Amino acid sequence: MAVHAQPKLDARKLRGDFPILEQQIHGKPLAYLDSAVSAQKPRQVLDALRDFYETSYGNVHRGVYTLSERATEGYEGARQKIATFVNAPSPREIVFTRNATESINLVAYAWGLPTLGAGDLVVVTELEHHSNFVPWQYIAKRTGAGFRTIRLTDAGELDLDCLEEIATEGQVKVVAANYVSNALGTVNPVERLSAWAHEQGAIMVVDAAQAAPHRRVDVQALGCDFLAFSAHKMCGPTSVGALWGRHELLAKMEPFNLGGHMIRSVGLEDTTWGDVPAKFEAGTQPIAEAVGFGAAVDYLEEVGLEAIEQHEHELVAYALERMAEVPGITQYGPLPENRAGIVSFNLDGVHPHDVSQILDYEGVAIRAGHHCCQPLMKRLGVAATNRASFYLYTIPEEIDRLVDGLHKARKVFG
Amino acid sequence: MAVHAQPKLDARKLRGDFPILEQQIHGKPLAYLDSAVSAQKPRQVLDALRDFYETSYGNVHRGVYTLSERATEGYEGARQKIATFVNAPSPREIVFTRNATESINLVAYAWGLPTLGAGDLVVVTELEHHSNFVPWQYIAKRTGAGFRTIRLTDAGELDLDCLEEIATEGQVKVVAANYVSNALGTVNPVERLSAWAHEQGAIMVVDAAQAAPHRRVDVQALGCDFLAFSAHKMCGPTSVGALWGRHELLAKMEPFNLGGHMIRSVGLEDTTWGDVPAKFEAGTQPIAEAVGFGAAVDYLEEVGLEAIEQHEHELVAYALERMAEVPGITQYGPLPENRAGIVSFNLDGVHPHDVSQILDYEGVAIRAGHHCCQPLMKRLGVAATNRASFYLYTIPEEIDRLVDGLHKARKVFG
Amino acid sequence: MNEFDQMYREVILDHYRNPRGHGAMDDPDAEAEGMNPLCGDEVTIFVSLAEDGETIDDVKFSGRGCAISQAATSMLTEMVKGRSAIDVATLPKEELLEEIGIPLTPIRLKCALLGLGVLKVALHRAKGTPLPEEWAGLDDEFQVR
Amino acid sequence: MNEFDQMYREVILDHYRNPRGHGAMDDPDAEAEGMNPLCGDEVTIFVSLAEDGETIDDVKFSGRGCAISQAATSMLTEMVKGRSAIDVATLPKEELLEEIGIPLTPIRLKCALLGLGVLKVALHRAKGTPLPEEWAGLDDEFQVR
Ligand SMILES: Cc1ncc(COP(=O)(O)O)c(C=O)c1O
Ligand SMILES: Cc1ncc(COP(=O)(O)O)c(C=O)c1O
């Protein structure tokens, strides 16, 4: 991965863009270390949203009047920005959805339901978020296809040695994997999985929910067929996400949600579908949210994806080192070299809920739970972990405060 | 100015809440007469959105820290407001969706796919928006169920005389109808349809996308089983809608989208679903949008639904009367007594696109097209109509300007 | 001239009121029918070629629609008569738009290009050649039959 | 006392470190097992009744979880011993919450009520009575087995 000679990002300066970070929690400055679950929003995105509603709001694609044209420009302009962001060959390959979860369900329902059957295999990984696990498990069950998982090594990385065996058990039709694990921060070898999927005659579905906010994602370089991500994890609004898909696949697929806008013509007997991407965008679109998504992508590009990746890499290396000082800590996941800005750990004798609660009293927000990764939790042999995750506005002092809080938790429960 | 009754709502004052209405289009003040497609947003809603993002944003239900708790309160508080708004017996009967279209698809997929089969009938009306027509047609086709439409009288009202005949043609399993037609403004006899549906042993699905913004909707009085609506048509943000459903039906249903949050436990072999409504809210929810939706409902309640209905009734009566003066006009739809604030018409010799374009040059925004009602357009024997639609911020002068614009269009094309 | 007068300038209204080349054709050398899904506007185009099988001898169209779509198609028939089919099949849309000479928003652009799109599909079909890259998907978009 | 000291006050930590009634029971008169789906915390509760078939003679629990859920369950076992089963089956949750005596956010409330929920389900099952309205769906929520 070529990191360009790009200026390092100035997290301290960028924090000024995030109004929410200015507050105190329980009398301490807020240290928001839960960006993997959702990122905070810069003024630039909030301004774009508000400005759109105050000057240009209307429905898109339908009205022959000025507001509707402005809204259409805003919405389609955002589609173009997002296409460029992931290096999609064409903006019509970008479908706006509610979130990464819906993007994946769209593929599972519209591609999977009519395509899969007995003898076919659906392959996911043990490291998946439920959103890239449960839809495939469900659709496999409904269609009679088999369901297999790529297992993990003890280092928390995919064990590709099991691929050969999986291939003997049926016709692999779809491989679904995340690019970056939300629970461990593992960066997965998506290019290799794509190549393997294609050798099997399968499609490759990439869950980029944790990758798109934090590193350069290039759908052409990854060689995948579908890629899903959410705006809210990348400084954008809630309730909008995107699915990128190869045009030839999208064009052949059945629709998913049905209704206004996605049709060409509706008759009592027969209804025909509109073109891609309209075919997949039934009903009133996430208009303002897409505009906000576009503004978020502008913001990330301005900061620089390479700079963000580098910044988080430094933070995670620092965090792993500092946290290792805490007695009774167990850390999960790979070495910093192959890892995004996420640390997952447990503290001996202190339940994650209590860790997280004690940290909240220190103004430090981290997450406790199964992180929507119950198969992984089973693999690790734990019910839950603590997780701290970083973003472009995270500063090392926040990691120091996290470590101080862990010491305090140990003292309380000592 | 010819509004007859003493207005209970001061539209002129309310306009001050809507920043977008302060602008000029082609040098003329904006007259936004396309609220049926989407309503504009008051400052109160935009402030609530911004304030939420700036002070309380976090993911809901999962974090054991302050921001997440605040966000959860905001999100669940909105659910409570919306439940109260439609008089739902319990807030857990409210599912947040992207829009009315998705609410209907949820029922069609999760209830319809596993329930319907050959010999069953799905009944919709000729007056439906595509969003309450195409999902049912599609699911009927996939399951082998029959698909029937309740036809219209020449006055643009449902012809309930055909119900008896329909009932002889199979086992009616679902009746889906809109409460208020977006194309004609017809107010449909939903209570009677609910009663009939239940006599048949069918469920009743109400598309309230055009009703909820404009009149008091009471799910218990309507006697229906599901009710769908969208925030963006009721002064709320885009990308959030709601489905109300009876708990016993929701509890028995399969899920729709699958992924994070909607599960109870995920295993390699077996996955179990969460409770209602979590079961239907996969992935990160429309968090900020729900909060905005709640603020919109507060705004509407403050103005008063009865006052809104009365205001629009006066406007539509005035519009029908004034527009009848225009030579060569054909008006569609029922008498004002049974009609919401929507007028649909054609001007002899002038295509709707041209009418709409000419009006845009006068600052008047109306809609031209099939209004996502192609079956109705076929019934009316036209390809498209012009439609003007009113809301709480509409004033009679805007109708005067519409009429002036129609005279101008006639002159241009005379 | 303000924008309004430009869009509904006299020449557009004249073509709309008195469309040139309006009508049908028996036994055309090329023919196609399409619609603009947004508004349901329909256009059918008929082409007859000269003896050389290359020169466009006559073009006729029928249909219904807004002033822009009907006037643009009417202007188109005048523009292409006497030109070679291959020329017209690869005609840049800018040439027609210049002739129409009015400012068009993206939505009205579709109206203006309906006739040209249908004509291109008709010619490429008759020749058995694929649509140029820029127009790919057009037959789909205008539901050309 | 600030909020922090309240939530982790000594009595809570003491019940967490030294849970009363911790353990299993052979041949209990009522038994149920549940979990908090949010965090995977698990609690199994065993009840033995006195000769009269009504009075709670002994309660034991096993499980794992956060300080709040474990301490609350421990306190609960002390609270209910010697009371009548019917009383406990309809015990208002406020009584337990008062005993716990710390401010609880909605999420921590679930932790605090896990043990009580499981106990109620166990008792109602043993008696064959339905759960009271206020607790309906509880068995579902805590996945009680
Ligand atoms: C009657 C009716 N039903 C359904 C819809 C669909 O609403 P949405 O596009 O918000 O899903 C609309 C709005 O276009 C409508 O007017
Ligand atoms: C790896 C991964 N995949 C998928 C998702 C689901 O994203 P969303 O909830 O925005 O649909 C998440 C976020 O929780 C994630 O971290």
PDB file of N, CA and C and ligand atoms in Angstrom, chain A residues 59 62 282-284, chain B residues 36-37 99-102 104 129 131-132 178 180-182 207 209-210 230 232-233 372 387, ligand 1:
ATOM      1  N   ASN A  59     -37.905  16.897  -4.081  1.00  0.00           N
ATOM      2  CA  ASN A  59     -37.726  15.505  -4.447  1.00  0.00           C
ATOM      3  C   ASN A  59     -36.864  15.436  -5.704  1.00  0.00           C
ATOM      4  N   ARG A  62     -37.900  13.972 -10.398  1.00  0.00           N
ATOM      5  CA  ARG A  62     -39.275  13.945 -10.867  1.00  0.00           C
ATOM      6  C   ARG A  62     -39.813  15.313 -11.251  1.00  0.00           C
ATOM      7  N   ALA A 282     -36.007   2.212  -4.392  1.00  0.00           N
ATOM      8  CA  ALA A 282     -37.455   2.353  -4.350  1.00  0.00           C
ATOM      9  C   ALA A 282     -37.874   3.421  -3.342  1.00  0.00           C
ATOM     10  N   GLY A 283     -38.853   4.221  -3.737  1.00  0.00           N
ATOM     11  CA  GLY A 283     -39.379   5.219  -2.812  1.00  0.00           C
ATOM     12  C   GLY A 283     -38.490   6.443  -2.757  1.00  0.00           C
ATOM     13  N   THR A 284     -38.874   7.365  -1.899  1.00  0.00           N
ATOM     14  CA  THR A 284     -38.109   8.597  -1.769  1.00  0.00           C
ATOM     15  C   THR A 284     -36.735   8.282  -1.197  1.00  0.00           C
TER      16      THR A 284
ATOM     17  N   ALA B  36     -47.170  17.272  -1.605  1.00  0.00           N
ATOM     18  CA  ALA B  36     -47.549  15.856  -1.601  1.00  0.00           C
ATOM     19  C   ALA B  36     -46.347  14.988  -1.944  1.00  0.00           C
ATOM     20  N   VAL B  37     -45.437  15.522  -2.713  1.00  0.00           N
ATOM     21  CA  VAL B  37     -44.256  14.717  -3.034  1.00  0.00           C
ATOM     22  C   VAL B  37     -43.271  14.785  -1.863  1.00  0.00           C
ATOM     23  N   ASN B  99     -38.619   4.674   4.628  1.00  0.00           N
ATOM     24  CA  ASN B  99     -39.736   5.454   4.100  1.00  0.00           C
ATOM     25  C   ASN B  99     -40.971   4.551   4.041  1.00  0.00           C
ATOM     26  N   ALA B 100     -42.089   5.115   3.627  1.00  0.00           N
ATOM     27  CA  ALA B 100     -43.323   4.341   3.543  1.00  0.00           C
ATOM     28  C   ALA B 100     -43.140   3.147   2.615  1.00  0.00           C
ATOM     29  N   THR B 101     -42.403   3.358   1.552  1.00  0.00           N
ATOM     30  CA  THR B 101     -42.161   2.283   0.591  1.00  0.00           C
ATOM     31  C   THR B 101     -41.515   1.086   1.279  1.00  0.00           C
ATOM     32  N   GLU B 102     -40.502   1.351   2.065  1.00  0.00           N
ATOM     33  CA  GLU B 102     -39.839   0.235   2.728  1.00  0.00           C
ATOM     34  C   GLU B 102     -40.749  -0.396   3.781  1.00  0.00           C
ATOM     35  N   ILE B 104     -43.869  -0.836   3.556  1.00  0.00           N
ATOM     36  CA  ILE B 104     -44.760  -1.748   2.839  1.00  0.00           C
ATOM     37  C   ILE B 104     -43.994  -2.984   2.369  1.00  0.00           C
ATOM     38  N   HIS B 129     -50.503   4.255  -5.151  1.00  0.00           N
ATOM     39  CA  HIS B 129     -49.140   4.655  -5.487  1.00  0.00           C
ATOM     40  C   HIS B 129     -48.372   3.359  -5.798  1.00  0.00           C
ATOM     41  N   SER B 131     -45.803   2.341  -4.767  1.00  0.00           N
ATOM     42  CA  SER B 131     -45.191   1.766  -3.565  1.00  0.00           C
ATOM     43  C   SER B 131     -46.125   0.837  -2.799  1.00  0.00           C
ATOM     44  N   ASN B 132     -47.420   0.930  -3.044  1.00  0.00           N
ATOM     45  CA  ASN B 132     -48.358   0.009  -2.414  1.00  0.00           C
ATOM     46  C   ASN B 132     -49.020  -0.876  -3.461  1.00  0.00           C
ATOM     47  N   ASN B 178     -54.394   2.880   0.022  1.00  0.00           N
ATOM     48  CA  ASN B 178     -53.957   4.112   0.658  1.00  0.00           C
ATOM     49  C   ASN B 178     -55.152   4.789   1.329  1.00  0.00           C
ATOM     50  N   VAL B 180     -55.230   8.248   1.787  1.00  0.00           N
ATOM     51  CA  VAL B 180     -55.464   9.417   0.936  1.00  0.00           C
ATOM     52  C   VAL B 180     -54.651   9.212  -0.333  1.00  0.00           C
ATOM     53  N   SER B 181     -55.299   9.414  -1.484  1.00  0.00           N
ATOM     54  CA  SER B 181     -54.611   9.245  -2.764  1.00  0.00           C
ATOM     55  C   SER B 181     -53.705  10.429  -3.048  1.00  0.00           C
ATOM     56  N   ASN B 182     -52.458  10.147  -3.416  1.00  0.00           N
ATOM     57  CA  ASN B 182     -51.542  11.243  -3.725  1.00  0.00           C
ATOM     58  C   ASN B 182     -51.848  11.869  -5.074  1.00  0.00           C
ATOM     59  N   ASP B 207     -51.604   2.368   3.512  1.00  0.00           N
ATOM     60  CA  ASP B 207     -50.557   3.294   3.117  1.00  0.00           C
ATOM     61  C   ASP B 207     -51.037   4.690   3.531  1.00  0.00           C
ATOM     62  N   ALA B 209     -49.096   7.364   3.746  1.00  0.00           N
ATOM     63  CA  ALA B 209     -48.063   8.356   3.389  1.00  0.00           C
ATOM     64  C   ALA B 209     -48.667   9.742   3.166  1.00  0.00           C
ATOM     65  N   GLN B 210     -49.874   9.800   2.583  1.00  0.00           N
ATOM     66  CA  GLN B 210     -50.512  11.086   2.315  1.00  0.00           C
ATOM     67  C   GLN B 210     -51.522  11.475   3.391  1.00  0.00           C
ATOM     68  N   SER B 230     -44.124   8.124   5.937  1.00  0.00           N
ATOM     69  CA  SER B 230     -42.776   8.669   5.742  1.00  0.00           C
ATOM     70  C   SER B 230     -42.635   9.998   6.452  1.00  0.00           C
ATOM     71  N   HIS B 232     -40.562  12.452   5.635  1.00  0.00           N
ATOM     72  CA  HIS B 232     -40.245  13.595   4.761  1.00  0.00           C
ATOM     73  C   HIS B 232     -41.488  14.298   4.227  1.00  0.00           C
ATOM     74  N   LYS B 233     -42.617  13.628   4.254  1.00  0.00           N
ATOM     75  CA  LYS B 233     -43.849  14.279   3.798  1.00  0.00           C
ATOM     76  C   LYS B 233     -44.536  15.026   4.936  1.00  0.00           C
ATOM     77  N   CYS B 372     -46.341   8.376  -9.903  1.00  0.00           N
ATOM     78  CA  CYS B 372     -46.173   6.986  -9.453  1.00  0.00           C
ATOM     79  C   CYS B 372     -47.518   6.274  -9.364  1.00  0.00           C
ATOM     80  N   ARG B 387     -50.181  18.452 -11.034  1.00  0.00           N
ATOM     81  CA  ARG B 387     -50.729  18.339  -9.690  1.00  0.00           C
ATOM     82  C   ARG B 387     -50.171  19.438  -8.794  1.00  0.00           C
TER      83      ARG B 387
HETATM   84  C1  LIG E   1     -49.834   7.579  -1.376  1.00  0.00           C
HETATM   85  C2  LIG E   1     -48.358   7.365  -1.309  1.00  0.00           C
HETATM   86  N1  LIG E   1     -47.889   6.180  -0.951  1.00  0.00           N
HETATM   87  C3  LIG E   1     -46.574   5.922  -0.848  1.00  0.00           C
HETATM   88  C4  LIG E   1     -45.655   6.887  -1.138  1.00  0.00           C
HETATM   89  C5  LIG E   1     -44.219   6.549  -1.021  1.00  0.00           C
HETATM   90  O1  LIG E   1     -43.594   7.298  -0.052  1.00  0.00           O
HETATM   91  P1  LIG E   1     -42.032   7.239   0.060  1.00  0.00           P
HETATM   92  O2  LIG E   1     -41.501   7.621  -1.289  1.00  0.00           O
HETATM   93  O3  LIG E   1     -41.694   8.229   1.092  1.00  0.00           O
HETATM   94  O4  LIG E   1     -41.687   5.843   0.403  1.00  0.00           O
HETATM   95  C6  LIG E   1     -46.094   8.151  -1.530  1.00  0.00           C
HETATM   96  C7  LIG E   1     -45.142   9.253  -1.840  1.00  0.00           C
HETATM   97  O5  LIG E   1     -44.610   9.409  -2.897  1.00  0.00           O
HETATM   98  C8  LIG E   1     -47.468   8.392  -1.619  1.00  0.00           C
HETATM   99  O6  LIG E   1     -47.923   9.593  -2.000  1.00  0.00           O
END
